[in-house]
mmCIF file of C-alpha atoms in Angstrom:
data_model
loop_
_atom_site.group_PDB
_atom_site.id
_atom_site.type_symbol
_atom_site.label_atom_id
_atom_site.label_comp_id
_atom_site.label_asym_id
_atom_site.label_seq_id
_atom_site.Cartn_x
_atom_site.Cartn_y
_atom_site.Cartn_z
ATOM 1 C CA UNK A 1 -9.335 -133.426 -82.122
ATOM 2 C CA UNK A 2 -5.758 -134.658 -82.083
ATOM 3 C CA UNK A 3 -4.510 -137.972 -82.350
ATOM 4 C CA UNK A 4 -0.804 -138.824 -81.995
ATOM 5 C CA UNK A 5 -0.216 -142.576 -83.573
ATOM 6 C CA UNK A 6 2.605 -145.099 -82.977
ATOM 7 C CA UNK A 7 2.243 -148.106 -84.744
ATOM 8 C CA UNK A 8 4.967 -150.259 -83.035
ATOM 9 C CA UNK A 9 4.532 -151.126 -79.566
ATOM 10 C CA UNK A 10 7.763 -153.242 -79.024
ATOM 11 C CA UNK A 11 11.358 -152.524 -80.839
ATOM 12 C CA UNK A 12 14.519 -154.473 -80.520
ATOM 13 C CA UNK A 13 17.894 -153.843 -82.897
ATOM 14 C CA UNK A 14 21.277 -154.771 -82.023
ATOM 15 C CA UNK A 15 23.886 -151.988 -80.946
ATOM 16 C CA UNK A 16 25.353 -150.505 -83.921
ATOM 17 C CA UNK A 17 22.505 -150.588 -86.211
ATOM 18 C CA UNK A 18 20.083 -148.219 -87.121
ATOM 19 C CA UNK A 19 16.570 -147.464 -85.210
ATOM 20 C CA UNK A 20 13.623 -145.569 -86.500
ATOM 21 C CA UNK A 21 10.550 -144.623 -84.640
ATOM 22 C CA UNK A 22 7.197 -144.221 -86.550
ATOM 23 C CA UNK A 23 4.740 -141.736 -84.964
ATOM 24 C CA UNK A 24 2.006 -140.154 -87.137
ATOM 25 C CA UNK A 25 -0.646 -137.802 -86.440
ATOM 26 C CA UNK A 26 -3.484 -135.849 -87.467
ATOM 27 C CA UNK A 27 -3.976 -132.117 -86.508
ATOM 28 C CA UNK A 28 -6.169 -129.660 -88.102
ATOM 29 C CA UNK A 29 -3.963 -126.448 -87.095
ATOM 30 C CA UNK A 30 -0.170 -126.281 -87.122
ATOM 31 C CA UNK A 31 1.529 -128.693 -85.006
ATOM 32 C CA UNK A 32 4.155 -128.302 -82.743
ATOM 33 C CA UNK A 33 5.771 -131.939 -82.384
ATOM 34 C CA UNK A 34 7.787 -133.398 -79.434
ATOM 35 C CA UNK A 35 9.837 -136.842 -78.615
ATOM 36 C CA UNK A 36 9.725 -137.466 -75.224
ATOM 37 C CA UNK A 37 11.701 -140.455 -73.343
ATOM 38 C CA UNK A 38 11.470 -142.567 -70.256
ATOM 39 C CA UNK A 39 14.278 -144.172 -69.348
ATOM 40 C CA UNK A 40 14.385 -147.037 -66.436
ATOM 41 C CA UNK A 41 13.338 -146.012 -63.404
ATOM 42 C CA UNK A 42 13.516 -142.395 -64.487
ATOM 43 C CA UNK A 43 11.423 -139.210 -65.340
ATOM 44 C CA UNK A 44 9.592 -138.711 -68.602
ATOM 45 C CA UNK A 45 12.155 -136.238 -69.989
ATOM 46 C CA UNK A 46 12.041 -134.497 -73.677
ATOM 47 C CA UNK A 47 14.122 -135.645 -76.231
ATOM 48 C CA UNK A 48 13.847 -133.211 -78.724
ATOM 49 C CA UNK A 49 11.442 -130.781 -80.035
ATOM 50 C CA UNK A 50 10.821 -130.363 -83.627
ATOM 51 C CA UNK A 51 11.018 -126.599 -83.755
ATOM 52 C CA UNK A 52 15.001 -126.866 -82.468
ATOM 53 C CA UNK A 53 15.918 -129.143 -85.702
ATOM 54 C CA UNK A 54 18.637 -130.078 -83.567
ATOM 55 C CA UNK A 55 20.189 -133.702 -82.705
ATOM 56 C CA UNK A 56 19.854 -134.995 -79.284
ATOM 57 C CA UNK A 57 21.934 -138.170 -78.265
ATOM 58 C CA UNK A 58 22.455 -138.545 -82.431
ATOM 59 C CA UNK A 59 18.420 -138.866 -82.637
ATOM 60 C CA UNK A 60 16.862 -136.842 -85.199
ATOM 61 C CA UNK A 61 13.121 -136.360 -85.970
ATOM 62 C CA UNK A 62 12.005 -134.168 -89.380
ATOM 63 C CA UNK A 63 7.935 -133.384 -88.880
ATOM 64 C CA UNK A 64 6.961 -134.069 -92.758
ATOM 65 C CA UNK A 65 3.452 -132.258 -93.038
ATOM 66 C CA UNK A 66 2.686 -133.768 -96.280
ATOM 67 C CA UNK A 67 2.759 -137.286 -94.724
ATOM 68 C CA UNK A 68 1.717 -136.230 -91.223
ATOM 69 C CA UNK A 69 4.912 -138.083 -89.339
ATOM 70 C CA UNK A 70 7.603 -137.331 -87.207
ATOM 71 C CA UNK A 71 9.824 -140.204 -87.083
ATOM 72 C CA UNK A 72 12.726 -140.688 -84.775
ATOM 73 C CA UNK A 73 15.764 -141.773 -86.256
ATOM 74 C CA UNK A 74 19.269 -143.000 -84.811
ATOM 75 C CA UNK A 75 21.929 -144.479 -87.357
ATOM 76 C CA UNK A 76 23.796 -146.141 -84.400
ATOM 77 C CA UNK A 77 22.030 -147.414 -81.143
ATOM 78 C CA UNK A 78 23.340 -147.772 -78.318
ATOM 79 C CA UNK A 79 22.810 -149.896 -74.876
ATOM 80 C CA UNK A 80 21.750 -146.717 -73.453
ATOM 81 C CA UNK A 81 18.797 -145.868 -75.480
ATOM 82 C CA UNK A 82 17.169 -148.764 -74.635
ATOM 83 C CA UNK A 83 13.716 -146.877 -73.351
ATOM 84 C CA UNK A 84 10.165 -145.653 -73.560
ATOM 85 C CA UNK A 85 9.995 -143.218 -76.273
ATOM 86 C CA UNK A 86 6.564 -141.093 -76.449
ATOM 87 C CA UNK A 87 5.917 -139.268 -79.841
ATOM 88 C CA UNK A 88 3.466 -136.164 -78.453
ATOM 89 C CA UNK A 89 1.769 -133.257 -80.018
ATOM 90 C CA UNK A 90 1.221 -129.845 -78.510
ATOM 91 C CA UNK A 91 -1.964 -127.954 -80.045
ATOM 92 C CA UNK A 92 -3.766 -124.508 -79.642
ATOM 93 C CA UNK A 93 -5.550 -124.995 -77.105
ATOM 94 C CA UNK A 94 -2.512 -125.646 -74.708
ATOM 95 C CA UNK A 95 -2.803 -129.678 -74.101
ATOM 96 C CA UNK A 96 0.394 -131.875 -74.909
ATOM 97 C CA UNK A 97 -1.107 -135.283 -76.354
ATOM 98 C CA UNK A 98 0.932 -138.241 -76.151
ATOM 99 C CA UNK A 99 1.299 -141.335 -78.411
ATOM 100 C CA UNK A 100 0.860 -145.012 -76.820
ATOM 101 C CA UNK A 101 4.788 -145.285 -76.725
ATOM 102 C CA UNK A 102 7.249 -147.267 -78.311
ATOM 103 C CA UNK A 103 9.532 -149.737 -76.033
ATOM 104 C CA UNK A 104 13.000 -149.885 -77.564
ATOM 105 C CA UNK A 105 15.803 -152.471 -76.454
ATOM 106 C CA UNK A 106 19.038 -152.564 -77.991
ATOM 107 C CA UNK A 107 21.006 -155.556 -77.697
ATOM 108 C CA UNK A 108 24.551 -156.228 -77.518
ATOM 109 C CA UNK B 1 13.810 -126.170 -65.455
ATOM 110 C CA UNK B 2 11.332 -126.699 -62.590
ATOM 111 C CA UNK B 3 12.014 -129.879 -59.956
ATOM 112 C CA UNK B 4 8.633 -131.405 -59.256
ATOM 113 C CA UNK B 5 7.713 -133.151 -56.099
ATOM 114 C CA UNK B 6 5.148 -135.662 -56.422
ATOM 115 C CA UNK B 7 4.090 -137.392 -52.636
ATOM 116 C CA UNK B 8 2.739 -140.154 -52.291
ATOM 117 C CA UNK B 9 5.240 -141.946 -54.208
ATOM 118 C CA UNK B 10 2.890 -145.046 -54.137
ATOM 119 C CA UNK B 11 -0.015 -146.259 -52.199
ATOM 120 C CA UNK B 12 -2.316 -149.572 -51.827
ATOM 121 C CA UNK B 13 -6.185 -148.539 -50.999
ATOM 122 C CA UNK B 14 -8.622 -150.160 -50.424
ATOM 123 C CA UNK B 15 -11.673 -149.900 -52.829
ATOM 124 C CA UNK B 16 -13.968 -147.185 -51.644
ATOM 125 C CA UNK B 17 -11.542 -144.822 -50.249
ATOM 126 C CA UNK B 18 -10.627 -141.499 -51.529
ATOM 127 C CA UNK B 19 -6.398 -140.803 -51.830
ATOM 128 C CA UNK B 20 -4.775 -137.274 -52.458
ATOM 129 C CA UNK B 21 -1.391 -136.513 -54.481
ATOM 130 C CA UNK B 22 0.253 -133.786 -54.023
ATOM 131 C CA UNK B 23 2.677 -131.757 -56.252
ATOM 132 C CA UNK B 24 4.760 -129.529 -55.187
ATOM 133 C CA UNK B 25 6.945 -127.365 -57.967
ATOM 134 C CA UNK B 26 10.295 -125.415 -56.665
ATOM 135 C CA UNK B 27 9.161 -122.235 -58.898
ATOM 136 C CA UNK B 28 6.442 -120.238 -59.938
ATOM 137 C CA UNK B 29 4.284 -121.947 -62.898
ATOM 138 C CA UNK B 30 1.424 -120.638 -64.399
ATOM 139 C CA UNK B 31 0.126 -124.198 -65.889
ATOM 140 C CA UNK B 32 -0.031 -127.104 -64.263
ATOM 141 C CA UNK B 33 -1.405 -130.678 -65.338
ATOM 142 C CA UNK B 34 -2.554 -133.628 -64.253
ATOM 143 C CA UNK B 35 -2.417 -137.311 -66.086
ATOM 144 C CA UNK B 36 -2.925 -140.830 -66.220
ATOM 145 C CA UNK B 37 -1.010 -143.600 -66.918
ATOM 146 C CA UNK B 38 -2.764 -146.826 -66.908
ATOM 147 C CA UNK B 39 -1.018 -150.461 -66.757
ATOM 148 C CA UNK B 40 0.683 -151.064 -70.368
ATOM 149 C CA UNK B 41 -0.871 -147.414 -71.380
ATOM 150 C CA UNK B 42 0.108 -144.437 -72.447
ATOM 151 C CA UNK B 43 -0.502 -140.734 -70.616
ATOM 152 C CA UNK B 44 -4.054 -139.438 -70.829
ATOM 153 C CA UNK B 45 -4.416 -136.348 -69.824
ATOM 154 C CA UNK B 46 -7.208 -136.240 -66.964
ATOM 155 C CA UNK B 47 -7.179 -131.917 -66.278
ATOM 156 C CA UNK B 48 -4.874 -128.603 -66.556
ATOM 157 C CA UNK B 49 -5.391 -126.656 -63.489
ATOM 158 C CA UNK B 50 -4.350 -122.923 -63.732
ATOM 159 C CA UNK B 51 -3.936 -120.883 -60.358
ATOM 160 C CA UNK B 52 -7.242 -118.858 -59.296
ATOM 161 C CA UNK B 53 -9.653 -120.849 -61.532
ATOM 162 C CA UNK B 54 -11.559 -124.369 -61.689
ATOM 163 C CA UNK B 55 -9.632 -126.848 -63.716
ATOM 164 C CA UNK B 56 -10.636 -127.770 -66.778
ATOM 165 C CA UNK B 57 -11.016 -131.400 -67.262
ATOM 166 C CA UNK B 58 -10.809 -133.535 -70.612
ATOM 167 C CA UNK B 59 -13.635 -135.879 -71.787
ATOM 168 C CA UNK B 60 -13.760 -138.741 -69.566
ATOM 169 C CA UNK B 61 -12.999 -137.265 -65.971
ATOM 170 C CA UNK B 62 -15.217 -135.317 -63.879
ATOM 171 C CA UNK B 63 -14.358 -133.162 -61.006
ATOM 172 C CA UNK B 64 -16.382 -134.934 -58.739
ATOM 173 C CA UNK B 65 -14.058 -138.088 -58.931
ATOM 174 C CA UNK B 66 -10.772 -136.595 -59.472
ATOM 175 C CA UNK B 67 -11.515 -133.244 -57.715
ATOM 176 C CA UNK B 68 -8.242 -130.784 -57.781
ATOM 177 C CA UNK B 69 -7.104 -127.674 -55.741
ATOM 178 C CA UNK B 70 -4.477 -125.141 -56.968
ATOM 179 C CA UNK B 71 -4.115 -123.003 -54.193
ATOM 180 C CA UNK B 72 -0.651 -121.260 -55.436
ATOM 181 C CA UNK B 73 1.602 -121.131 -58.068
ATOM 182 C CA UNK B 74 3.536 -124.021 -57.127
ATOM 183 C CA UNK B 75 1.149 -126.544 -55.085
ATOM 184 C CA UNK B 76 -2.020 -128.555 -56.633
ATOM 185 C CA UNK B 77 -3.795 -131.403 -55.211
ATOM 186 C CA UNK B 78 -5.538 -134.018 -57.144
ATOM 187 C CA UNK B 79 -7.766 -136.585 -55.232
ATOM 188 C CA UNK B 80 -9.250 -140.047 -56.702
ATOM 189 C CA UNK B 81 -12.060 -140.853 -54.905
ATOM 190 C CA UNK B 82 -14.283 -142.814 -54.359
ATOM 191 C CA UNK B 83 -11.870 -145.665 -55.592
ATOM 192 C CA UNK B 84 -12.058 -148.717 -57.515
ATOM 193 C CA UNK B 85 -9.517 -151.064 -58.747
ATOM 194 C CA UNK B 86 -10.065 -149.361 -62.441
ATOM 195 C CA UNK B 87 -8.270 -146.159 -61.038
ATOM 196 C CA UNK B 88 -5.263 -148.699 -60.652
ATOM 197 C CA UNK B 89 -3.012 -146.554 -62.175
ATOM 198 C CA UNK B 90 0.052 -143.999 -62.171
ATOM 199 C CA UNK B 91 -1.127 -140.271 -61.514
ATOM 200 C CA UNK B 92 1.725 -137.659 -62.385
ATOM 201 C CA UNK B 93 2.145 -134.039 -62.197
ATOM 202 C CA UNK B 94 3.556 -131.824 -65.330
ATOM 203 C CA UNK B 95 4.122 -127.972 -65.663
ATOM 204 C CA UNK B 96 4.661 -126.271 -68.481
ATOM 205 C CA UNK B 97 9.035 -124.679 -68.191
ATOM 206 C CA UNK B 98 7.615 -121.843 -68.269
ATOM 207 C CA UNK B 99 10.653 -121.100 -71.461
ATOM 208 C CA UNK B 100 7.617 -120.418 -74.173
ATOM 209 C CA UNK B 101 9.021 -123.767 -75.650
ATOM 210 C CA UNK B 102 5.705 -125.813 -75.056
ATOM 211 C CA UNK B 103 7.797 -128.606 -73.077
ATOM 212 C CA UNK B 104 6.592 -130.137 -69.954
ATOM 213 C CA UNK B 105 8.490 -131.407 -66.954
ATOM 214 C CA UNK B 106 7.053 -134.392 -65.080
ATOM 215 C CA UNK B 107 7.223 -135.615 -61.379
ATOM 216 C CA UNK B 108 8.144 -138.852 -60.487
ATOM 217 C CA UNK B 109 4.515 -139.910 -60.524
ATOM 218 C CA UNK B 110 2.352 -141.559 -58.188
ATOM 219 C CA UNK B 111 1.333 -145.049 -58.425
ATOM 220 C CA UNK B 112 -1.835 -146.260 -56.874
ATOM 221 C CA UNK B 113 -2.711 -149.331 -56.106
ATOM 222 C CA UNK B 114 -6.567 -150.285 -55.308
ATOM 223 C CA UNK B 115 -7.389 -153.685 -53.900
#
């Protein structure tokens, strides 16, 4: 079975500095890794998806197999990212599995 | 993407009653699922229900508490009953884009309140 881990529960960094995200998991068959966000009184909405290697909002994620993680990474925050991120794994048999969610603030 | 509809947008029952969500999707989606978000949790999935089948429910939930209906391609039901204030929780809808990218779009969920 899957299991999609995020070790911090709370986060807090002052605008301008640099955030990072931990989210592990463990998969027996290829994983297909998503962050997903919540933002204040809004939708869960993806982030980004780690098939697109792209950067979304400067936030990167690279899924390292080796160590089984897919950290999300910002060298800047802003006020606005101040959210619920979800690290969340999609497997074979068609289920999206979500970590318990990191709370970020970023403080002027 | 698809614009999900999730009514009720919250409710207060009483303990013993039986409450049913409703999602409503502005296209045609083939999969359609169902979570849970307990208080200070994170989003357990409770079934996928597929158009012209039964759902298929995770570990944990049974069909004859959170019974579901999928009538179309853009409508499901999903009823709590029997409730207690354990099923205190937020109840949304996801479907799959549809884009072959594996990403979900979620309603505005549904929180429940049972007293």
């Amino acid at each position: 079975a899957q299991r999609v881990t995020q070790p911090e529960k709370l986060l807090s960094v002052f605008k301008g500095a640099p955030v990072e995200l931990k989210c592990n998991y463990s998969y027996s068959g290829s994983p297909e890794l998503f962050w997903y966000v919540q933002y204040s009184r809004q939708r869960l909405q993806l982030l980004l998806r780690h098939i697109s290697r792209e950067s979304i909002k400067g936030f990167t994620a690279d899924l390292n197999k080796g160590e089984t993680s897919f950290h999300l990474k910002k060298p800047f925050a802003q006020e606005e990212d101040s959210a619920m991120y979800y690290c969340a794994l999609w497997s074979n048999d068609y289920k999206l599995s979500f970590g318990a969610g990191t709370t970020v603030t970023v403080r002027a | 993407s698809a614009v999900i509809s999730q009514k009720p947008s919250r409710d207060i029952c009483q303990r013993g009653t039986s409450l049913t969500i409703q999602c409503q999707v502005d296209s045609q989606v083939t999969m359609m699922f169902w979570y849970r978000q307990q208080p200070g949790q994170s989003l357990t999935l409770i079934a996928t229900a597929n158009q012209g089948s039964e759902a298929t429910y995770e570990s944990g939930f049974v069909i004859d508490k959170f019974p579901i209906s999928r009538p179309n391609l853009t409508f499901s039901t999903l009823t709590v009953s029997n409730m207690s204030p354990e099923d205190s929780s937020i109840y949304l809808c996801s479907v799959d884009t549809g884009s072959g990218a594996n990403v979900l779009t979620f309603g505005a969920g549904s929180r429940l309140t049972v007293l």
